[in-house]
Amino acid sequence: MKIVTYRDLASKDGFLPLMDNAFRWPFNPRVFESFVKGDPRSRDGPVGFCAVENDLPIGFVGVLHLFTQTLEGTVERVGGIYGVATLPSHARKGVSTALMNKAHQYFTEKGFRFSFLTTSRTLIAHAFYEKLGYLDVVQYPSAYKVVAHKKGELSTNKEIAKFDFDKILKVYNEFSRDKTGFVIRDKEYLKMLKKGERITAKQCIISEKGYAIFRKDREGVWIRELIALTADDMEKLVSQIEQQARDVIYDRMVLNNALLKIYESRGYMISRESHSVLMAKPLTANASIKQAYGGKFFMTSLDWF
Ligand SMILES: CC(C)(COP(=O)(O)OP(=O)(O)OC[C@H]1O[C@@H](n2cnc3c(N)ncnc32)[C@H](O)[C@@H]1OP(=O)(O)O)[C@@H](O)C(=O)NCCC(=O)NCCS
């Protein structure tokens, strides 16, 4: 088995069975690479490390360059791991272990003090990550409501604003000024999110003091990011989105207490714990997540990787 970077891998075709077996992700190299080009988290790096046998990828660990804000208000670059997968025929032979070690070595060479990843506590991988030194950093409180609106009671998004990057960034930066976590954003990051998450103007509400990004499909309305500078503005946004939800409305990642309280007061069912979890591993002996970020770490569903 050889380990090469994604960029150095001659043919990417073998990613189709690798990723589809692992994640039900029918990997399309053209689509993936077009996304990587516009993704500030992976554009300047190796994309990931591949274990190769007979020119075919048998395992992969993706690497991202991420920005975090620390307790001291400084910007700290950290590593991000995604897309960890081994072909079923090669499982349990140390492939992922070797690739994770390679990724950690890469991050350490870049001077990163921490490696982050998102996973589910119900997966085998969670215990594997713990074995590699990862710790749970945050679980995600979530909020759910069955609204059962009749068709006549529904409103469509009348305030369709274009996805105004400047307005969104202004509110977001003010909101997150004293938060720790994945809160460092610029226009490029937003553009990447818009493309990757297929955010349309119809699925945004933007006002001077807040905005919400949601996805409406036949299952219901999923609030993906709701940011506002006052509790009143938050409540107004929740109410506006509710008016568009026919049966079901939910927010899977509510790391803001004011918003959680609003959901609670409006009769949402709240789950304070989650299977999904953010994990992190200190890469140097004296690095501590608690010291760097305090007891909190902010992100929204849009930052999930
Ligand atoms: C999780 C996964 C990446 C592991 O890859 P792998 O190459 O088989 O991993 P390794 O052989 O390096 O195993 C490392 C350790 O993980 C644990 N592990 C891996 N597979 C396991 C299994 N089937 N049952 C229990 N533990 C397992 C063991 O602790 C193992 O160490 P050991 O063999 O010394 O006991 C692979 O099972 C996979 O592709 N799963 C589907 C995709 C996925 O869930 N990815 C993670 C998303 S966050």
Tab-separated table of C-alpha atoms and ligand atoms in Angstrom:
chain	number	residue	atom	x	y	z
A	1	MET	CA	0.000	0.000	0.000
A	2	LYS	CA	1.217	3.479	-0.972
A	3	ILE	CA	-0.036	6.794	0.395
A	4	VAL	CA	-0.356	9.667	-2.085
A	5	THR	CA	-2.195	12.980	-2.026
A	6	TYR	CA	-5.522	13.253	-3.842
A	7	ARG	CA	-3.879	15.688	-6.240
A	8	ASP	CA	-1.115	13.191	-7.096
A	9	LEU	CA	-3.493	10.299	-7.713
A	10	ALA	CA	-3.495	9.593	-11.455
A	11	SER	CA	-7.085	8.385	-11.878
A	12	LYS	CA	-9.869	9.461	-9.556
A	13	ASP	CA	-12.382	6.908	-10.912
A	14	GLY	CA	-11.874	4.550	-7.963
A	15	PHE	CA	-13.386	7.210	-5.688
A	16	LEU	CA	-16.816	6.308	-7.005
A	17	PRO	CA	-17.024	2.859	-5.303
A	18	LEU	CA	-14.963	4.057	-2.321
A	19	MET	CA	-17.227	6.991	-1.439
A	20	ASP	CA	-20.486	5.377	-2.432
A	21	ASN	CA	-19.809	2.350	-0.219
A	22	ALA	CA	-18.889	4.553	2.713
A	23	PHE	CA	-21.385	7.414	2.469
A	24	ARG	CA	-23.866	6.639	-0.324
A	25	TRP	CA	-22.007	9.437	-2.138
A	26	PRO	CA	-21.795	8.689	-5.859
A	27	PHE	CA	-18.528	10.563	-6.214
A	28	ASN	CA	-18.175	12.597	-9.393
A	29	PRO	CA	-14.585	13.874	-9.838
A	30	ARG	CA	-15.599	16.750	-12.117
A	31	VAL	CA	-18.212	18.095	-9.692
A	32	PHE	CA	-15.952	17.536	-6.676
A	33	GLU	CA	-12.970	19.277	-8.243
A	34	SER	CA	-15.029	22.242	-9.372
A	35	PHE	CA	-16.162	22.613	-5.749
A	36	VAL	CA	-12.606	22.256	-4.389
A	37	LYS	CA	-11.426	25.091	-6.675
A	38	GLY	CA	-13.806	27.516	-4.964
A	39	ASP	CA	-13.330	26.121	-1.473
A	40	PRO	CA	-10.887	28.181	0.613
A	41	ARG	CA	-10.643	25.261	3.054
A	42	SER	CA	-9.073	22.855	0.563
A	43	ARG	CA	-8.017	24.859	-2.491
A	44	ASP	CA	-4.426	25.346	-1.314
A	45	GLY	CA	-3.839	21.929	0.225
A	46	PRO	CA	-3.491	18.305	-0.887
A	47	VAL	CA	-7.324	17.793	-0.639
A	48	GLY	CA	-6.675	14.541	1.146
A	49	PHE	CA	-4.520	11.449	1.456
A	50	CYS	CA	-5.292	8.255	-0.436
A	51	ALA	CA	-4.145	4.717	0.255
A	52	VAL	CA	-3.446	3.138	-3.114
A	53	GLU	CA	-3.107	-0.470	-4.221
A	54	ASN	CA	-2.695	-1.415	-7.888
A	55	ASP	CA	-3.359	2.234	-8.824
A	56	LEU	CA	-6.773	2.137	-7.142
A	57	PRO	CA	-7.702	4.131	-4.022
A	58	ILE	CA	-8.627	1.741	-1.203
A	59	GLY	CA	-8.877	4.393	1.498
A	60	PHE	CA	-9.164	8.152	1.885
A	61	VAL	CA	-8.840	10.824	4.561
A	62	GLY	CA	-9.737	14.368	3.484
A	63	VAL	CA	-7.935	17.350	4.972
A	64	LEU	CA	-9.153	20.937	5.328
A	65	HIS	CA	-7.520	24.144	6.474
A	66	LEU	CA	-9.960	25.766	8.884
A	67	PHE	CA	-10.052	29.004	10.845
A	68	THR	CA	-11.242	29.255	14.435
A	69	GLN	CA	-11.577	32.063	16.937
A	70	THR	CA	-10.022	31.445	20.344
A	71	LEU	CA	-10.999	32.628	23.796
A	72	GLU	CA	-8.431	35.416	23.473
A	73	GLY	CA	-10.108	36.605	20.285
A	74	THR	CA	-7.227	35.505	18.072
A	75	VAL	CA	-7.577	33.611	14.813
A	76	GLU	CA	-6.160	30.097	15.007
A	77	ARG	CA	-5.726	27.899	11.944
A	78	VAL	CA	-6.590	24.262	12.572
A	79	GLY	CA	-6.907	21.062	10.602
A	80	GLY	CA	-10.201	19.491	9.575
A	81	ILE	CA	-10.715	15.827	8.682
A	82	TYR	CA	-13.544	14.648	6.429
A	83	GLY	CA	-14.540	11.780	4.125
A	84	VAL	CA	-12.740	9.050	6.118
A	85	ALA	CA	-13.380	5.844	4.181
A	86	THR	CA	-11.868	2.439	3.494
A	87	LEU	CA	-13.107	0.022	0.822
A	88	PRO	CA	-15.037	-2.805	2.534
A	89	SER	CA	-12.656	-5.364	0.977
A	90	HIS	CA	-9.729	-3.672	2.769
A	91	ALA	CA	-11.360	-2.892	6.106
A	92	ARG	CA	-9.707	-3.594	9.447
A	93	LYS	CA	-6.188	-3.763	8.018
A	94	GLY	CA	-4.947	-0.465	9.395
A	95	VAL	CA	-5.648	1.596	6.243
A	96	SER	CA	-7.529	4.405	8.011
A	97	THR	CA	-5.084	4.408	10.901
A	98	ALA	CA	-2.187	4.984	8.488
A	99	LEU	CA	-4.089	7.734	6.636
A	100	MET	CA	-5.169	9.518	9.831
A	101	ASN	CA	-1.572	9.470	11.067
A	102	LYS	CA	-0.468	10.941	7.747
A	103	ALA	CA	-3.074	13.711	8.042
A	104	HIS	CA	-1.977	14.506	11.609
A	105	GLN	CA	1.642	14.662	10.472
A	106	TYR	CA	0.616	17.060	7.686
A	107	PHE	CA	-1.267	19.306	10.129
A	108	THR	CA	1.658	19.301	12.558
A	109	GLU	CA	4.014	20.333	9.744
A	110	LYS	CA	1.653	23.233	8.965
A	111	GLY	CA	1.964	24.318	12.610
A	112	PHE	CA	-1.658	23.511	13.488
A	113	ARG	CA	-2.272	22.742	17.177
A	114	PHE	CA	-5.592	20.979	16.699
A	115	SER	CA	-7.363	18.618	14.321
A	116	PHE	CA	-11.186	18.707	14.185
A	117	LEU	CA	-13.773	16.368	12.702
A	118	THR	CA	-17.522	15.826	12.755
A	119	THR	CA	-19.060	12.405	13.193
A	120	SER	CA	-21.809	10.467	14.901
A	121	ARG	CA	-21.368	8.800	18.269
A	122	THR	CA	-23.294	5.834	16.854
A	123	LEU	CA	-20.612	5.006	14.270
A	124	ILE	CA	-17.718	2.583	14.742
A	125	ALA	CA	-15.556	5.507	13.680
A	126	HIS	CA	-16.290	7.384	16.917
A	127	ALA	CA	-14.440	4.802	19.027
A	128	PHE	CA	-11.685	4.713	16.397
A	129	TYR	CA	-11.243	8.501	16.683
A	130	GLU	CA	-11.181	8.275	20.484
A	131	LYS	CA	-8.419	5.710	20.178
A	132	LEU	CA	-6.481	8.232	18.081
A	133	GLY	CA	-6.789	10.873	20.812
A	134	TYR	CA	-9.929	12.764	19.699
A	135	LEU	CA	-12.308	14.086	22.348
A	136	ASP	CA	-15.926	15.205	22.034
A	137	VAL	CA	-16.028	19.000	21.947
A	138	VAL	CA	-19.726	19.762	21.453
A	139	GLN	CA	-22.993	18.005	20.968
A	140	TYR	CA	-25.746	19.871	19.201
A	141	PRO	CA	-29.022	20.799	20.902
A	142	SER	CA	-31.867	20.585	18.394
A	143	ALA	CA	-35.442	21.892	18.194
A	144	TYR	CA	-38.493	20.351	16.504
A	145	LYS	CA	-42.077	21.440	15.996
A	146	VAL	CA	-45.047	19.927	14.220
A	147	VAL	CA	-47.032	22.918	13.012
A	148	ALA	CA	-49.805	21.297	10.925
A	149	HIS	CA	-50.709	24.475	9.053
A	150	LYS	CA	-53.534	24.355	6.546
A	151	LYS	CA	-52.677	25.408	3.031
A	152	GLY	CA	-54.469	28.760	3.323
A	153	GLU	CA	-52.455	29.675	6.398
A	154	LEU	CA	-49.137	29.377	4.617
A	155	SER	CA	-47.225	32.333	3.334
A	156	THR	CA	-44.536	32.223	0.712
A	157	ASN	CA	-41.256	34.035	1.094
A	158	LYS	CA	-42.333	37.538	0.135
A	159	GLU	CA	-39.182	39.211	1.276
A	160	ILE	CA	-37.007	37.385	-1.202
A	161	ALA	CA	-33.726	39.162	-0.930
A	162	LYS	CA	-30.796	38.313	-3.066
A	163	PHE	CA	-28.135	36.411	-1.131
A	164	ASP	CA	-26.458	39.622	-0.016
A	165	PHE	CA	-22.983	38.563	1.123
A	166	ASP	CA	-22.136	41.951	2.658
A	167	LYS	CA	-25.302	42.185	4.730
A	168	ILE	CA	-25.004	38.589	5.925
A	169	LEU	CA	-21.347	39.002	6.841
A	170	LYS	CA	-21.960	42.245	8.698
A	171	VAL	CA	-24.616	40.664	10.931
A	172	TYR	CA	-22.662	37.430	11.333
A	173	ASN	CA	-19.431	39.179	12.330
A	174	GLU	CA	-21.164	41.348	14.884
A	175	PHE	CA	-23.065	38.366	16.296
A	176	SER	CA	-19.967	36.194	16.598
A	177	ARG	CA	-17.501	38.832	17.775
A	178	ASP	CA	-17.083	37.339	21.249
A	179	LYS	CA	-17.747	33.705	20.343
A	180	THR	CA	-15.181	30.948	20.059
A	181	GLY	CA	-15.297	28.322	17.334
A	182	PHE	CA	-15.806	28.198	13.574
A	183	VAL	CA	-16.800	31.839	13.367
A	184	ILE	CA	-14.169	33.249	11.007
A	185	ARG	CA	-15.864	33.955	7.711
A	186	ASP	CA	-15.299	36.066	4.654
A	187	LYS	CA	-17.029	36.466	1.309
A	188	GLU	CA	-15.211	33.507	-0.204
A	189	TYR	CA	-16.352	31.228	2.610
A	190	LEU	CA	-19.941	32.361	2.082
A	191	LYS	CA	-19.672	31.830	-1.669
A	192	MET	CA	-18.404	28.302	-1.040
A	193	LEU	CA	-21.333	27.619	1.310
A	194	LYS	CA	-23.841	28.989	-1.172
A	195	LYS	CA	-22.518	26.727	-3.910
A	196	GLY	CA	-21.926	23.620	-1.787
A	197	GLU	CA	-25.168	23.799	0.143
A	198	ARG	CA	-27.179	24.988	-2.862
A	199	ILE	CA	-28.602	27.977	-1.019
A	200	THR	CA	-31.105	29.944	-3.066
A	201	ALA	CA	-32.533	33.416	-2.451
A	202	LYS	CA	-35.931	31.809	-1.839
A	203	GLN	CA	-34.447	29.997	1.127
A	204	CYS	CA	-33.131	33.110	2.866
A	205	ILE	CA	-34.721	35.878	4.831
A	206	ILE	CA	-32.457	38.851	5.301
A	207	SER	CA	-33.112	41.972	7.361
A	208	GLU	CA	-30.842	44.657	8.792
A	209	LYS	CA	-30.371	42.906	12.121
A	210	GLY	CA	-30.630	39.274	11.231
A	211	TYR	CA	-31.021	36.595	8.627
A	212	ALA	CA	-32.100	33.002	8.302
A	213	ILE	CA	-31.069	30.358	5.806
A	214	PHE	CA	-33.375	27.365	5.575
A	215	ARG	CA	-34.262	24.482	3.292
A	216	LYS	CA	-37.834	23.700	2.422
A	217	ASP	CA	-38.676	20.352	0.922
A	218	ARG	CA	-41.473	17.823	1.180
A	219	GLU	CA	-40.241	16.663	4.592
A	220	GLY	CA	-40.585	20.129	6.068
A	221	VAL	CA	-38.515	23.184	6.789
A	222	TRP	CA	-34.976	22.804	8.076
A	223	ILE	CA	-33.512	25.960	9.658
A	224	ARG	CA	-29.837	25.782	8.814
A	225	GLU	CA	-28.595	29.076	10.184
A	226	LEU	CA	-30.495	31.755	12.052
A	227	ILE	CA	-28.408	34.688	13.208
A	228	ALA	CA	-29.714	37.923	14.682
A	229	LEU	CA	-28.423	40.633	16.957
A	230	THR	CA	-31.369	40.735	19.376
A	231	ALA	CA	-33.777	38.147	20.734
A	232	ASP	CA	-36.672	40.079	19.169
A	233	ASP	CA	-35.102	39.823	15.733
A	234	MET	CA	-34.475	36.113	16.259
A	235	GLU	CA	-38.078	35.527	17.230
A	236	LYS	CA	-39.324	37.503	14.240
A	237	LEU	CA	-37.280	35.321	11.900
A	238	VAL	CA	-38.485	32.090	13.533
A	239	SER	CA	-42.066	33.285	13.202
A	240	GLN	CA	-41.564	34.224	9.528
A	241	ILE	CA	-40.142	30.797	8.709
A	242	GLU	CA	-42.876	29.027	10.664
A	243	GLN	CA	-45.439	30.690	8.446
A	244	GLN	CA	-43.900	28.889	5.491
A	245	ALA	CA	-43.856	25.446	7.117
A	246	ARG	CA	-46.759	23.198	6.352
A	247	ASP	CA	-46.161	20.289	8.759
A	248	VAL	CA	-42.749	20.160	10.299
A	249	ILE	CA	-40.009	22.614	11.194
A	250	TYR	CA	-36.652	21.815	12.778
A	251	ASP	CA	-33.214	23.175	13.605
A	252	ARG	CA	-30.542	20.520	14.191
A	253	MET	CA	-27.791	22.662	15.598
A	254	VAL	CA	-28.754	25.322	18.121
A	255	LEU	CA	-25.601	26.422	19.893
A	256	ASN	CA	-27.024	29.821	20.775
A	257	ASN	CA	-28.875	29.883	24.094
A	258	ALA	CA	-31.089	32.854	23.255
A	259	LEU	CA	-32.360	31.033	20.163
A	260	LEU	CA	-32.868	27.797	22.078
A	261	LYS	CA	-34.988	29.687	24.622
A	262	ILE	CA	-37.085	31.166	21.826
A	263	TYR	CA	-37.718	27.733	20.343
A	264	GLU	CA	-38.625	26.457	23.805
A	265	SER	CA	-41.033	29.303	24.467
A	266	ARG	CA	-42.737	28.660	21.121
A	267	GLY	CA	-43.425	25.045	21.998
A	268	TYR	CA	-40.617	23.306	20.152
A	269	MET	CA	-39.475	19.887	21.405
A	270	ILE	CA	-35.862	20.302	22.471
A	271	SER	CA	-33.190	17.580	22.442
A	272	ARG	CA	-30.164	18.800	24.359
A	273	GLU	CA	-27.960	15.860	23.387
A	274	SER	CA	-27.187	14.545	19.924
A	275	HIS	CA	-25.617	11.567	18.211
A	276	SER	CA	-23.756	14.032	15.987
A	277	VAL	CA	-20.685	15.451	17.574
A	278	LEU	CA	-17.703	17.690	16.915
A	279	MET	CA	-14.450	16.042	17.984
A	280	ALA	CA	-10.953	17.471	18.281
A	281	LYS	CA	-7.467	16.178	18.908
A	282	PRO	CA	-4.628	18.297	20.302
A	283	LEU	CA	-1.604	17.753	18.054
A	284	THR	CA	1.039	19.016	20.454
A	285	ALA	CA	1.690	18.117	24.069
A	286	ASN	CA	0.728	21.473	25.583
A	287	ALA	CA	-2.330	22.239	23.429
A	288	SER	CA	-5.659	22.157	25.241
A	289	ILE	CA	-9.097	22.609	23.664
A	290	LYS	CA	-10.487	23.925	26.939
A	291	GLN	CA	-7.756	26.527	27.240
A	292	ALA	CA	-7.979	27.602	23.631
A	293	TYR	CA	-11.761	27.809	23.299
A	294	GLY	CA	-13.189	27.784	26.842
A	295	GLY	CA	-16.158	25.547	27.482
A	296	LYS	CA	-17.990	26.625	24.314
A	297	PHE	CA	-17.497	26.249	20.584
A	298	PHE	CA	-19.857	27.866	18.086
A	299	MET	CA	-20.810	26.631	14.640
A	300	THR	CA	-24.016	26.171	12.659
A	301	SER	CA	-25.320	23.407	10.394
A	302	LEU	CA	-23.665	25.205	7.489
A	303	ASP	CA	-20.195	24.678	9.010
A	304	TRP	CA	-20.646	20.882	9.275
A	305	PHE	CA	-17.960	19.085	7.231
B	1	LIG	C1	-14.430	3.598	9.952
B	1	LIG	C2	-13.537	3.109	8.807
B	1	LIG	C3	-13.051	4.339	8.044
B	1	LIG	C4	-12.348	2.356	9.417
B	1	LIG	O1	-11.407	2.069	8.412
B	1	LIG	P1	-10.341	0.858	8.517
B	1	LIG	O2	-9.328	1.087	7.470
B	1	LIG	O3	-11.074	-0.413	8.524
B	1	LIG	O4	-9.732	1.167	9.969
B	1	LIG	P2	-8.470	0.467	10.642
B	1	LIG	O5	-8.229	-0.891	10.072
B	1	LIG	O6	-7.341	1.426	10.616
B	1	LIG	O7	-9.019	0.282	12.123
B	1	LIG	C5	-8.727	1.177	13.147
B	1	LIG	C6	-9.526	0.845	14.388
B	1	LIG	O8	-10.892	1.206	14.216
B	1	LIG	C7	-11.703	0.258	14.933
B	1	LIG	N1	-12.543	-0.470	13.971
B	1	LIG	C8	-12.462	-0.413	12.619
B	1	LIG	N2	-13.402	-1.222	12.088
B	1	LIG	C9	-14.083	-1.780	13.102
B	1	LIG	C10	-15.153	-2.701	13.184
B	1	LIG	N3	-15.735	-3.184	12.088
B	1	LIG	N4	-15.595	-3.044	14.412
B	1	LIG	C11	-15.035	-2.541	15.527
B	1	LIG	N5	-13.992	-1.671	15.511
B	1	LIG	C12	-13.533	-1.298	14.314
B	1	LIG	C13	-10.760	-0.671	15.662
B	1	LIG	O9	-10.474	-0.094	16.903
B	1	LIG	C14	-9.564	-0.625	14.757
B	1	LIG	O10	-8.376	-0.965	15.388
B	1	LIG	P3	-7.976	-2.562	15.515
B	1	LIG	O11	-8.217	-3.194	14.179
B	1	LIG	O12	-6.543	-2.495	15.923
B	1	LIG	O13	-8.874	-3.097	16.580
B	1	LIG	C15	-14.281	2.160	7.829
B	1	LIG	O14	-14.976	1.195	8.592
B	1	LIG	C16	-15.289	2.854	6.917
B	1	LIG	O15	-14.981	3.199	5.790
B	1	LIG	N6	-16.534	3.038	7.400
B	1	LIG	C17	-17.585	3.659	6.615
B	1	LIG	C18	-17.408	5.147	6.496
B	1	LIG	C19	-17.383	5.850	7.824
B	1	LIG	O16	-18.173	5.596	8.724
B	1	LIG	N7	-16.449	6.824	7.948
B	1	LIG	C20	-16.315	7.652	9.107
B	1	LIG	C21	-17.254	8.785	8.995
B	1	LIG	S1	-17.048	9.941	10.303
